[in-house]
PDB file of C-alpha atoms in Angstrom:
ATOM      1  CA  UNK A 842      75.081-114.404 -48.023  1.00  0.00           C
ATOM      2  CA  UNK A 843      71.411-116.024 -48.002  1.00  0.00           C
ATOM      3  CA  UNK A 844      72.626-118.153 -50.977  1.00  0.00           C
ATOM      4  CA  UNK A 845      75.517-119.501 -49.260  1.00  0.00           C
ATOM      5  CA  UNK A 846      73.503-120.518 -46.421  1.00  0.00           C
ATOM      6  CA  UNK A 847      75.052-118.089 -44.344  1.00  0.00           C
ATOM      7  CA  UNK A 848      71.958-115.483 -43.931  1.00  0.00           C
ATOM      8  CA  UNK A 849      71.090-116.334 -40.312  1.00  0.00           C
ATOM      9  CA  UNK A 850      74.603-115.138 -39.703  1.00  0.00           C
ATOM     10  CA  UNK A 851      74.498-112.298 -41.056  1.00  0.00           C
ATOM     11  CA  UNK A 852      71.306-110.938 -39.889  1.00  0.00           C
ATOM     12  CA  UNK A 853      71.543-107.393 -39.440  1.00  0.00           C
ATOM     13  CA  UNK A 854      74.904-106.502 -40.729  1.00  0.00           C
ATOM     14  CA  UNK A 855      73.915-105.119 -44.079  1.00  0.00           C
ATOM     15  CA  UNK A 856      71.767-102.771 -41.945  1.00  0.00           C
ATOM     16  CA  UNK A 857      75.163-101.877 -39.662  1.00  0.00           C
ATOM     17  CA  UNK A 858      76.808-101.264 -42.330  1.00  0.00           C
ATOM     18  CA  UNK A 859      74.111 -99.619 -44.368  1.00  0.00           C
ATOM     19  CA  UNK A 860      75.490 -95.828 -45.589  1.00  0.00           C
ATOM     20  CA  UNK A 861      79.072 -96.414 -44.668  1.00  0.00           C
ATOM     21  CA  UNK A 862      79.741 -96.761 -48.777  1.00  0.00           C
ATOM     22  CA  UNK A 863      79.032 -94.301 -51.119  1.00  0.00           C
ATOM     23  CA  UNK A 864      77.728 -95.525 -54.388  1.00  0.00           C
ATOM     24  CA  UNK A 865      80.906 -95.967 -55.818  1.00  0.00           C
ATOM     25  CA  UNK A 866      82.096 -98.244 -53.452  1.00  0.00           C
ATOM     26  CA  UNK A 867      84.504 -95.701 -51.499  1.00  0.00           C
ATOM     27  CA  UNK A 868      84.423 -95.438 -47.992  1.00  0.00           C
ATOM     28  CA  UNK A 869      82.196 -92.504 -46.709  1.00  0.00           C
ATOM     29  CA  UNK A 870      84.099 -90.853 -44.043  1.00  0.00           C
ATOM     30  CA  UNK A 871      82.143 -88.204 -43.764  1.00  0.00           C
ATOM     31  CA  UNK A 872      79.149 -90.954 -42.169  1.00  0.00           C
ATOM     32  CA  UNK A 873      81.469 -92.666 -39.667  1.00  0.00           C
ATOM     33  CA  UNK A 874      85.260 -93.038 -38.586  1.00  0.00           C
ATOM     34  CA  UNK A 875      87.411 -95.832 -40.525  1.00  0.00           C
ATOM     35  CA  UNK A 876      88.818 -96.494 -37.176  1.00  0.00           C
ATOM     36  CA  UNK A 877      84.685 -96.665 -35.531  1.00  0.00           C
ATOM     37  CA  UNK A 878      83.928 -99.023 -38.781  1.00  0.00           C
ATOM     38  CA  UNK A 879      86.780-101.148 -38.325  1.00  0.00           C
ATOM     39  CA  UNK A 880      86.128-101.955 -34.713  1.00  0.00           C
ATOM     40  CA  UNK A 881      82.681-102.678 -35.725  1.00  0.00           C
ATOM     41  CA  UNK A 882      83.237-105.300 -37.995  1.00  0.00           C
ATOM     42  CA  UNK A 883      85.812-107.300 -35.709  1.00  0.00           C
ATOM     43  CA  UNK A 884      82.278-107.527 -33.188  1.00  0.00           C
ATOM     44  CA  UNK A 885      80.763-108.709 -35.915  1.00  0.00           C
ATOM     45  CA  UNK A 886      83.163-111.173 -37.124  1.00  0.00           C
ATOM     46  CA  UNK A 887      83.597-112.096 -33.428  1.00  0.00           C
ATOM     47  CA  UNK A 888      79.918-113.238 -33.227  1.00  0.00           C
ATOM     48  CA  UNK A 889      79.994-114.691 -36.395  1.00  0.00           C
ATOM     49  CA  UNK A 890      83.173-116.798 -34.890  1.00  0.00           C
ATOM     50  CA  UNK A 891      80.674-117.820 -31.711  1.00  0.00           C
ATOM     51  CA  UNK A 892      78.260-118.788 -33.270  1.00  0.00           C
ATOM     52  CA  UNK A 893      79.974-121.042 -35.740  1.00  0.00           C
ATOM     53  CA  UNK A 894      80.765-122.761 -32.439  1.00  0.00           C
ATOM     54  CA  UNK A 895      84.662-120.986 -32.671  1.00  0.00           C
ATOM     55  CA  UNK A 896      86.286-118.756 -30.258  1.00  0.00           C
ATOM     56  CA  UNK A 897      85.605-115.185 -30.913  1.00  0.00           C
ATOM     57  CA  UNK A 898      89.386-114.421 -30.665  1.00  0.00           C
ATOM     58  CA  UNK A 899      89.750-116.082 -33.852  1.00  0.00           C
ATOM     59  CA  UNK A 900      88.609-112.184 -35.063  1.00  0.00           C
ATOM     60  CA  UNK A 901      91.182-111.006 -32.546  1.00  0.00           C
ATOM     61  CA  UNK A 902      93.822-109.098 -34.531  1.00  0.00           C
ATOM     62  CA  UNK A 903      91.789-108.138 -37.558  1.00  0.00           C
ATOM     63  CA  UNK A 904      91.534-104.474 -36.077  1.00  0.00           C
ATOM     64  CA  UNK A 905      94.889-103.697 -35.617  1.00  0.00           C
ATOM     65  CA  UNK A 906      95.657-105.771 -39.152  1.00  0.00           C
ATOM     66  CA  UNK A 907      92.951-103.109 -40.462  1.00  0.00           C
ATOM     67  CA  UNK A 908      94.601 -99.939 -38.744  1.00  0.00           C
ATOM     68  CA  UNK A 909      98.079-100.839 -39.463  1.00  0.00           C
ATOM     69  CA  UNK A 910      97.675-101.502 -43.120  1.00  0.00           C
ATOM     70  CA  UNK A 911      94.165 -99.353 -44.074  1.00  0.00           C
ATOM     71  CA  UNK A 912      94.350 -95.866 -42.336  1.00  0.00           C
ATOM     72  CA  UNK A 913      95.018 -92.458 -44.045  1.00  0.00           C
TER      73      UNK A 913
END
């Protein structure tokens, strides 16, 4: 992210999200719920989406896209 500029944006989200993939790239739902996860990164997205200056509704639907087409 830092070498597209986009760093300042980010700040913080590899923290957030920091544990919630195993090593091999899968999912770890024994650290958090999919559907917790989800809903976490549509807040993030929305404040990404502010403060490019957008609406933060322009995230709005990305949960239920998520739910509808991702859960087990």
């Amino acid at each position: 992210m830092g070498r597209l500029g986009l760093g300042g944006h980010f700040e913080g989200v590899a923290a957030q999200l920091d544990g919630v993939f195993g090593a091999d790239g899968v999912f770890a739902h024994d650290h958090l719920r999919f559907v917790d996860f989800v809903d976490d990164v549509e807040e993030l997205l929305e404040k990404v989406a502010w403060q490019e200056g957008g609406d933060k509704k322009a995230a709005d639907g990305f949960e239920e896209y998520m739910l509808r087409h991702y859960r087990g």
